[in-house]
Amino acid sequence: MVEQEHTKSGRFMGWYFGSNLLMRILVGLSLGALVGLFLAFNPGAAAPYVAYTKFFGDVFIRLLRMIVVPVIFFSLITGASSVTPHQLGRVGLKTMGYYLATTAIAVFIALILAGIFSPGSGLGMAGDAAVQGKSAAQTPLAKVLLNIIPMNPMESLAKGDVLPIIFFALVFGIALAVLRDSDNADVAKHADSLFHICSTIAGAMYKVVGGIMQYAPVGVFVLISVVFAQQGAKVIGPLVFVTLLCYIGFAAHVLLVYGGILRIFGFSFIKFIRGAHEASITAFVTRSSSATLPISLRVSEENLGVSRSISSFALPIGATVNMDGTAIYLAVCATFIANAVGAPLNFEQQSTLVVVATLASIGTAGVPGAGAIMMLMVLEAVGLPVTTGSPVAAAYAMILGIDALLDMGRTCLNVTGDIAGVTVVGKSEQQVDLSKWA
Ligand code: ASP
């Protein structure tokens, strides 16, 4: 969307804003890698280069950090208050149960894969004593859970403590949903206005994200070139590896989890994929669950026979909150970053990761690149904050450089999961036209 608008108004620096953002980021990534490699073999030039260009990379990291708290806060309030308590009846509970359970399983699959293959280890981007200290001094699990409840939500917002912010936003959103449904017309009207204000603020925040992403090619170029200048060619392998690992996670989740659940409900997996593939492919190329929603609605009804009453309720919620692919990406890549900086996640951090990645995926908007913003808060929550100039920021930049590739796969899984969800929930409510499956 942002790209198109820039194309339309592409007079100022039209050559830049008028061209495809994805292409620009990939160009930034490749050029950054080339320049960095060149510098790696000319150590004399590397140090002054890093000193002079660091600023431009730091600008990018700071812009991203600036947006995290407002994005999570307002998109979660909007998400939670868009489901009316009335809708949250039996079908709602089943749908939410399916969404939550599959997302938590997704994180487990990711952690198992990451545990077996240790992506990023051996990269040796450490050198930050503060990072090591932080992970060693992790709080026990019970305390982590207790800390999710903020004692002062305003303080959490000001300090950027993500888990308490998520908790408060969800509670607030649910309360707002109850007010919107109030019998008192006045109360309902005002609550509705507040809902629309929050949703507009969330929309504005995503516009800001879109604007920041226009700077991404420059930011990625600088950050990647610095990483390559300091680490040399040895970083290419781990990046290819982490991409592969994410895709193995995506494939395992589709086959084992969706395949298994569909089987239990008596559906053929092959027929499901055949029916849903148009939406899955659209998700892959658009990298947006929201943009794919019209297609998801159509294939669920026309190809899979799910009644409109179920799909028109559950799919929009799914496109907003059910992000299994994003959850896998968050868990695999957070592990990659932790290993890359020489601070592998311990058991407590992994437990925190399960909770945080599940919640963060719920808070991720269905737009391109949203998961990468959520990664910042996941890292913060596991004690690896992305601060300017830190090894964590460098490792994060590497992941950001390949985000488009990862986003395609995770969005495809996100949407496929939504459609599998409505199919099984529909079946449990006898709301699937089984003649479509014959
Ligand atoms: N692009 C993803 C989606 O729309 C969200 C993400 O970036 O993880 O589902």
Coordinates of C-alpha atoms and ligand atoms in Angstrom, one line a residue:
M1 CA 0.0 0.0 0.0
V2 CA 2.7 2.4 1.1
E3 CA 4.7 1.5 -2.0
Q4 CA 1.8 2.3 -4.3
E5 CA 1.2 5.6 -2.7
H6 CA 4.8 6.5 -3.2
T7 CA 4.6 5.4 -6.8
K8 CA 1.7 7.8 -7.3
S9 CA 3.3 10.7 -5.7
G10 CA 6.7 9.7 -6.9
R11 CA 8.1 13.0 -8.0
F12 CA 10.6 13.8 -5.2
M13 CA 13.3 11.2 -5.7
G14 CA 10.9 9.3 -7.9
W15 CA 13.6 6.9 -9.0
Y16 CA 13.9 5.8 -5.3
F17 CA 10.3 5.9 -4.0
G18 CA 8.9 4.8 -7.4
S19 CA 10.8 1.5 -7.4
N20 CA 9.7 -1.7 -5.6
L21 CA 10.7 -1.6 -1.9
L22 CA 11.4 -5.3 -1.8
M23 CA 13.9 -4.9 -4.7
R24 CA 15.5 -1.9 -3.0
I25 CA 16.0 -3.8 0.2
L26 CA 17.5 -6.7 -1.6
V27 CA 19.8 -4.3 -3.5
G28 CA 20.8 -2.7 -0.2
L29 CA 21.5 -6.2 1.2
S30 CA 23.6 -7.3 -1.7
L31 CA 25.5 -4.1 -2.1
G32 CA 26.1 -4.0 1.7
A33 CA 27.4 -7.5 1.6
L34 CA 29.8 -6.7 -1.3
V35 CA 31.1 -3.5 0.2
G36 CA 31.5 -5.3 3.6
L37 CA 33.4 -8.2 1.9
F38 CA 35.7 -5.7 0.1
L39 CA 36.4 -4.0 3.4
A40 CA 37.0 -7.3 5.2
F41 CA 39.9 -7.9 2.9
N42 CA 41.2 -4.3 3.4
P43 CA 41.3 -4.0 7.1
G44 CA 42.9 -0.6 7.0
A45 CA 39.8 0.9 5.4
A46 CA 37.3 -1.0 7.5
A47 CA 37.7 1.0 10.8
P48 CA 37.2 4.5 9.3
Y49 CA 34.3 3.2 7.2
V50 CA 32.5 1.8 10.3
A51 CA 33.2 5.0 12.2
Y52 CA 31.7 7.2 9.4
T53 CA 28.7 5.1 8.4
K54 CA 27.6 3.8 11.8
F55 CA 25.4 6.8 12.3
F56 CA 23.1 5.9 9.4
G57 CA 22.6 2.4 10.7
D58 CA 21.9 3.7 14.2
V59 CA 19.2 6.0 12.8
F60 CA 17.4 3.0 11.4
I61 CA 17.6 1.0 14.6
R62 CA 16.4 4.0 16.6
L63 CA 13.5 4.6 14.2
L64 CA 12.4 1.0 14.6
R65 CA 12.7 1.1 18.4
M66 CA 10.6 4.3 18.5
I67 CA 7.7 2.6 17.0
V68 CA 7.5 -0.7 18.9
V69 CA 5.6 0.4 22.0
P70 CA 2.9 2.4 20.2
V71 CA 2.5 -0.3 17.6
I72 CA 2.0 -3.2 20.1
F73 CA -0.2 -1.1 22.4
F74 CA -2.7 0.2 19.9
S75 CA -2.8 -2.8 17.7
L76 CA -3.5 -5.1 20.6
I77 CA -6.2 -2.9 22.0
T78 CA -7.8 -2.8 18.6
G79 CA -7.5 -6.5 18.1
A80 CA -8.9 -7.4 21.5
S81 CA -11.8 -5.0 21.3
S82 CA -12.8 -5.9 17.8
V83 CA -14.3 -9.2 19.0
T84 CA -17.6 -8.5 20.7
P85 CA -18.3 -10.5 23.9
H86 CA -21.4 -11.7 22.0
Q87 CA -19.3 -13.2 19.2
L88 CA -17.0 -14.7 21.8
G89 CA -19.4 -17.4 22.4
R90 CA -18.9 -21.1 21.6
V91 CA -17.6 -20.6 18.1
G92 CA -15.3 -17.7 19.3
L93 CA -13.9 -19.8 22.1
K94 CA -13.2 -22.8 19.8
T95 CA -11.6 -20.5 17.2
M96 CA -9.5 -18.7 19.7
G97 CA -8.6 -22.1 21.3
Y98 CA -7.4 -23.4 18.0
Y99 CA -5.5 -20.3 17.2
L100 CA -3.7 -20.2 20.5
A101 CA -3.0 -23.9 20.7
T102 CA -1.5 -24.1 17.1
T103 CA 0.6 -21.0 17.7
A104 CA 2.0 -22.4 20.9
I105 CA 2.8 -25.7 19.1
A106 CA 4.5 -23.7 16.4
V107 CA 6.8 -22.1 18.9
F108 CA 7.7 -25.5 20.3
I109 CA 8.5 -26.9 16.9
A110 CA 10.7 -23.9 16.3
L111 CA 12.5 -24.3 19.6
I112 CA 13.1 -28.0 19.0
L113 CA 14.5 -27.2 15.5
A114 CA 16.6 -24.4 16.9
G115 CA 17.7 -26.6 19.8
I116 CA 18.9 -29.3 17.5
F117 CA 20.6 -27.2 14.9
S118 CA 21.7 -24.1 17.0
P119 CA 21.5 -21.5 14.2
G120 CA 24.0 -18.7 14.5
S121 CA 26.3 -20.4 16.9
G122 CA 30.0 -20.0 16.1
L123 CA 29.3 -16.6 14.5
G124 CA 31.2 -15.0 17.3
M125 CA 29.6 -11.6 17.2
A126 CA 30.0 -11.4 21.0
G127 CA 32.2 -8.9 22.8
D128 CA 29.4 -7.3 24.7
A129 CA 29.8 -8.1 28.4
A130 CA 26.5 -6.4 29.2
V131 CA 24.6 -8.9 27.1
Q132 CA 26.2 -11.9 28.7
G133 CA 25.6 -10.5 32.1
K134 CA 22.0 -10.0 31.4
S135 CA 21.2 -13.5 30.2
A136 CA 23.1 -15.0 33.2
A137 CA 21.0 -13.0 35.6
Q138 CA 17.7 -14.2 34.3
T139 CA 14.7 -14.2 36.7
P140 CA 13.1 -17.6 37.5
L141 CA 10.0 -18.6 35.5
A142 CA 7.4 -17.9 38.2
K143 CA 8.8 -14.4 38.5
V144 CA 8.7 -13.9 34.7
L145 CA 5.0 -14.9 34.7
L146 CA 4.2 -12.7 37.7
N147 CA 6.1 -9.8 36.0
I148 CA 3.6 -10.0 33.1
I149 CA 1.1 -8.2 35.4
P150 CA 2.1 -4.6 35.6
M151 CA 2.0 -2.9 38.9
N152 CA 1.8 0.4 37.1
P153 CA 0.9 0.2 33.4
M154 CA 2.1 3.8 32.7
E155 CA 5.5 2.9 34.1
S156 CA 5.6 -0.2 31.9
L157 CA 4.7 1.9 28.8
A158 CA 7.4 4.5 29.7
K159 CA 10.0 1.9 30.3
G160 CA 9.0 -0.2 27.3
D161 CA 8.5 -3.4 29.2
V162 CA 6.7 -5.4 26.6
L163 CA 5.0 -8.2 28.4
P164 CA 3.2 -6.0 30.9
I165 CA 2.2 -3.7 28.0
I166 CA 0.8 -6.6 26.1
F167 CA -1.1 -7.8 29.2
F168 CA -2.5 -4.4 29.9
A169 CA -3.5 -3.8 26.3
L170 CA -5.3 -7.1 26.1
V171 CA -7.2 -6.5 29.4
F172 CA -8.0 -2.9 28.3
G173 CA -9.2 -4.1 24.8
I174 CA -11.5 -6.8 26.3
A175 CA -13.0 -4.2 28.7
L176 CA -13.5 -1.9 25.8
A177 CA -15.2 -4.7 23.9
V178 CA -17.6 -5.2 26.8
L179 CA -18.4 -1.5 26.9
R180 CA -19.0 -1.4 23.1
D181 CA -21.6 -4.1 23.7
S182 CA -23.3 -2.2 26.5
D183 CA -27.1 -1.8 26.7
N184 CA -26.6 1.8 27.5
A185 CA -26.5 3.4 24.1
D186 CA -24.4 6.3 25.3
V187 CA -21.7 4.1 26.8
A188 CA -21.7 1.9 23.7
K189 CA -21.4 4.9 21.4
H190 CA -18.5 6.5 23.3
A191 CA -16.7 3.1 23.6
D192 CA -17.1 2.7 19.9
S193 CA -15.6 6.1 19.3
L194 CA -12.6 5.1 21.5
F195 CA -12.3 1.8 19.6
H196 CA -12.2 3.7 16.3
I197 CA -9.6 6.2 17.7
C198 CA -7.4 3.3 18.8
S199 CA -7.8 1.6 15.5
T200 CA -6.9 4.9 13.7
I201 CA -3.9 5.4 15.8
A202 CA -2.8 1.8 15.1
G203 CA -3.3 2.5 11.4
A204 CA -1.2 5.7 11.7
M205 CA 1.5 3.8 13.4
Y206 CA 1.6 1.3 10.5
K207 CA 1.9 4.3 8.1
V208 CA 4.9 5.3 10.2
V209 CA 6.3 1.8 9.9
G210 CA 5.8 2.0 6.1
G211 CA 7.7 5.3 6.1
I212 CA 10.5 3.8 8.2
M213 CA 10.7 0.9 5.8
Q214 CA 11.4 3.4 3.0
Y215 CA 14.7 4.0 4.8
A216 CA 15.3 0.3 5.2
P217 CA 17.4 -0.2 2.1
V218 CA 19.9 2.4 3.4
G219 CA 19.7 1.1 6.9
V220 CA 20.2 -2.5 5.8
F221 CA 23.0 -1.5 3.5
V222 CA 25.0 0.2 6.3
L223 CA 24.3 -2.4 8.9
I224 CA 25.1 -5.4 6.7
S225 CA 28.2 -3.8 5.3
V226 CA 29.5 -3.2 8.8
V227 CA 28.7 -6.8 9.8
F228 CA 30.5 -8.2 6.7
A229 CA 33.4 -5.8 7.2
Q230 CA 33.9 -7.1 10.7
Q231 CA 33.0 -10.7 10.2
G232 CA 33.9 -11.4 6.6
A233 CA 32.3 -14.1 4.4
K234 CA 31.7 -16.5 7.2
V235 CA 28.2 -14.9 7.9
I236 CA 26.7 -15.9 4.6
G237 CA 26.4 -19.6 5.5
P238 CA 24.6 -19.0 8.8
L239 CA 22.1 -16.7 7.1
V240 CA 21.3 -19.3 4.4
F241 CA 21.0 -21.8 7.2
V242 CA 18.6 -19.8 9.4
T243 CA 16.4 -19.2 6.3
L244 CA 16.4 -23.0 5.6
L245 CA 15.6 -23.7 9.2
C246 CA 12.6 -21.4 9.2
Y247 CA 11.2 -23.0 6.1
I248 CA 11.7 -26.5 7.6
G249 CA 9.7 -25.2 10.6
F250 CA 7.0 -23.9 8.3
A251 CA 6.8 -27.1 6.4
A252 CA 6.8 -29.3 9.5
H253 CA 4.0 -27.2 11.0
V254 CA 1.8 -27.5 7.9
L255 CA 2.4 -31.2 7.5
L256 CA 2.3 -32.4 11.1
V257 CA 0.0 -29.9 12.8
Y258 CA -2.5 -28.9 10.1
G259 CA -2.3 -32.2 8.4
G260 CA -2.9 -34.0 11.7
I261 CA -5.8 -31.8 12.8
L262 CA -7.5 -32.0 9.5
R263 CA -7.1 -35.8 9.5
I264 CA -8.6 -36.0 13.0
F265 CA -11.6 -34.1 11.6
G266 CA -11.8 -36.5 8.7
F267 CA -10.5 -34.2 6.0
S268 CA -8.1 -35.0 3.2
F269 CA -4.9 -32.9 3.5
I270 CA -4.3 -33.0 -0.2
K271 CA -7.8 -31.7 -0.9
F272 CA -7.4 -29.0 1.7
I273 CA -4.2 -27.8 0.1
R274 CA -5.8 -27.9 -3.3
G275 CA -8.7 -25.8 -2.1
A276 CA -6.6 -23.3 -0.1
H277 CA -3.6 -22.9 -2.4
E278 CA -4.8 -19.7 -4.1
A279 CA -4.9 -17.9 -0.7
S280 CA -1.6 -19.5 0.4
I281 CA 0.2 -18.3 -2.8
T282 CA -1.3 -14.8 -2.6
A283 CA 0.0 -14.6 1.0
F284 CA 3.4 -15.7 -0.1
V285 CA 3.7 -13.0 -2.7
T286 CA 1.9 -10.1 -0.9
R287 CA 3.4 -10.9 2.5
S288 CA 0.2 -9.7 4.1
S289 CA -2.5 -11.7 5.8
S290 CA -4.8 -8.7 5.7
A291 CA -4.4 -8.2 2.0
T292 CA -5.0 -11.9 1.4
L293 CA -8.2 -11.9 3.5
P294 CA -10.7 -11.5 0.6
I295 CA -9.1 -14.5 -1.2
S296 CA -9.1 -16.6 2.1
L297 CA -12.8 -15.8 2.5
R298 CA -13.5 -16.9 -1.1
V299 CA -11.6 -20.1 -1.1
S300 CA -12.9 -21.2 2.3
E301 CA -16.5 -20.8 1.1
E302 CA -16.2 -21.8 -2.6
N303 CA -13.5 -24.5 -2.5
L304 CA -13.8 -25.9 1.1
G305 CA -17.5 -25.4 1.7
V306 CA -17.2 -23.5 5.0
S307 CA -20.3 -21.5 5.7
R308 CA -20.1 -17.8 5.5
S309 CA -21.3 -17.3 9.1
I310 CA -18.2 -19.1 10.4
S311 CA -15.6 -17.9 7.9
S312 CA -16.7 -14.2 7.9
F313 CA -16.3 -14.2 11.7
A314 CA -13.2 -16.4 12.2
L315 CA -11.0 -15.5 9.2
P316 CA -10.8 -11.7 9.9
I317 CA -9.8 -12.5 13.5
G318 CA -7.3 -15.1 12.2
A319 CA -5.8 -12.6 9.8
T320 CA -5.2 -10.3 12.8
V321 CA -4.2 -12.7 15.6
N322 CA -3.3 -16.1 14.3
M323 CA 0.3 -16.0 13.1
D324 CA 1.9 -19.5 13.4
G325 CA 4.5 -18.6 10.8
T326 CA 5.4 -15.4 12.6
A327 CA 5.7 -17.4 15.9
I328 CA 8.2 -19.9 14.3
Y329 CA 10.2 -17.1 12.7
L330 CA 10.4 -15.2 16.1
A331 CA 11.6 -18.3 18.0
V332 CA 14.1 -19.5 15.4
C333 CA 15.5 -16.1 14.7
A334 CA 15.7 -15.0 18.3
T335 CA 17.7 -18.2 19.0
F336 CA 19.9 -17.4 16.0
I337 CA 20.6 -13.9 17.4
A338 CA 21.3 -15.2 20.9
N339 CA 23.7 -17.8 19.5
A340 CA 25.3 -15.3 17.2
V341 CA 26.2 -12.9 20.0
G342 CA 27.5 -15.8 22.1
A343 CA 24.7 -15.7 24.7
P344 CA 22.6 -18.9 24.0
L345 CA 19.2 -18.9 25.6
N346 CA 18.9 -20.8 28.8
F347 CA 15.9 -22.7 29.9
E348 CA 14.2 -19.7 31.6
Q349 CA 14.8 -17.6 28.5
Q350 CA 13.4 -20.3 26.3
S351 CA 10.3 -20.5 28.5
T352 CA 9.9 -16.8 28.3
L353 CA 10.3 -17.1 24.5
V354 CA 7.4 -19.5 24.3
V355 CA 5.1 -17.0 26.1
V356 CA 6.5 -13.9 24.4
A357 CA 6.6 -15.3 20.8
T358 CA 3.0 -16.6 21.2
L359 CA 1.8 -13.2 22.4
A360 CA 3.9 -11.2 20.0
S361 CA 2.5 -13.2 17.1
I362 CA -0.9 -12.2 18.3
G363 CA 0.1 -8.6 18.4
T364 CA 1.6 -8.7 14.9
A365 CA -0.4 -6.9 12.3
G366 CA -1.1 -8.7 9.0
V367 CA 1.1 -6.4 7.0
P368 CA 4.5 -7.0 5.4
G369 CA 7.4 -6.9 7.8
A370 CA 5.3 -6.5 11.0
G371 CA 7.0 -9.6 12.5
A372 CA 10.4 -8.0 12.3
I373 CA 9.2 -5.1 14.5
M374 CA 7.9 -7.6 17.0
M375 CA 11.3 -9.3 17.0
L376 CA 12.6 -6.2 18.8
M377 CA 10.2 -6.8 21.7
V378 CA 10.9 -10.5 21.8
L379 CA 14.6 -9.8 22.1
E380 CA 14.0 -7.3 24.8
A381 CA 11.9 -9.7 26.8
V382 CA 14.6 -12.4 26.7
G383 CA 17.2 -10.0 27.9
L384 CA 18.9 -9.2 24.6
P385 CA 17.8 -5.6 23.9
V386 CA 18.7 -4.1 20.5
T387 CA 20.7 -1.1 21.4
T388 CA 22.5 1.0 18.9
G389 CA 26.0 -0.3 18.1
S390 CA 25.6 -3.5 20.1
P391 CA 26.3 -7.0 18.7
V392 CA 22.6 -7.8 19.1
A393 CA 21.8 -4.9 16.8
A394 CA 24.3 -6.2 14.2
A395 CA 22.8 -9.8 14.4
Y396 CA 19.3 -8.3 14.2
A397 CA 20.3 -6.4 11.1
M398 CA 21.4 -9.6 9.4
I399 CA 18.0 -11.1 10.0
L400 CA 16.3 -7.9 8.9
G401 CA 18.3 -8.0 5.7
I402 CA 16.7 -11.3 4.7
D403 CA 13.3 -10.4 6.3
A404 CA 11.4 -10.3 2.9
L405 CA 12.4 -13.9 2.2
L406 CA 11.3 -15.0 5.7
D407 CA 8.1 -12.9 5.6
M408 CA 6.9 -14.7 2.4
G409 CA 7.1 -18.1 4.1
R410 CA 5.7 -17.1 7.4
T411 CA 2.7 -15.2 5.9
C412 CA 1.9 -18.2 3.7
L413 CA 1.8 -20.3 6.9
N414 CA -0.2 -17.7 8.8
V415 CA -2.9 -17.7 6.2
T416 CA -3.0 -21.4 5.6
G417 CA -3.4 -21.9 9.4
D418 CA -6.3 -19.5 9.4
I419 CA -8.1 -21.5 6.7
A420 CA -7.4 -24.8 8.3
G421 CA -8.8 -23.3 11.5
V422 CA -12.1 -22.2 10.0
T423 CA -12.4 -25.6 8.3
V424 CA -12.2 -27.6 11.5
V425 CA -14.2 -25.2 13.6
G426 CA -16.8 -25.2 10.8
K427 CA -16.9 -29.0 10.8
S428 CA -17.4 -29.1 14.6
E429 CA -20.4 -26.8 14.1
Q430 CA -21.8 -28.8 11.1
Q431 CA -21.2 -25.8 9.0
V432 CA -19.1 -27.3 6.2
D433 CA -20.7 -28.4 2.9
L434 CA -19.0 -31.8 2.6
S435 CA -20.1 -32.2 -1.0
K436 CA -17.1 -29.9 -1.8
W437 CA -14.8 -32.5 -0.4
A438 CA -16.2 -35.5 -2.2
Ligands
ASP1 N1 3.6 -10.4 7.1 C1 3.0 -11.2 8.1 C2 1.5 -11.3 7.8 O1 0.9 -10.5 7.2 C3 3.2 -10.7 9.5 C4 4.7 -10.7 9.8 O2 5.4 -9.9 9.4 O3 5.1 -11.7 10.5 O4 0.9 -12.3 8.3

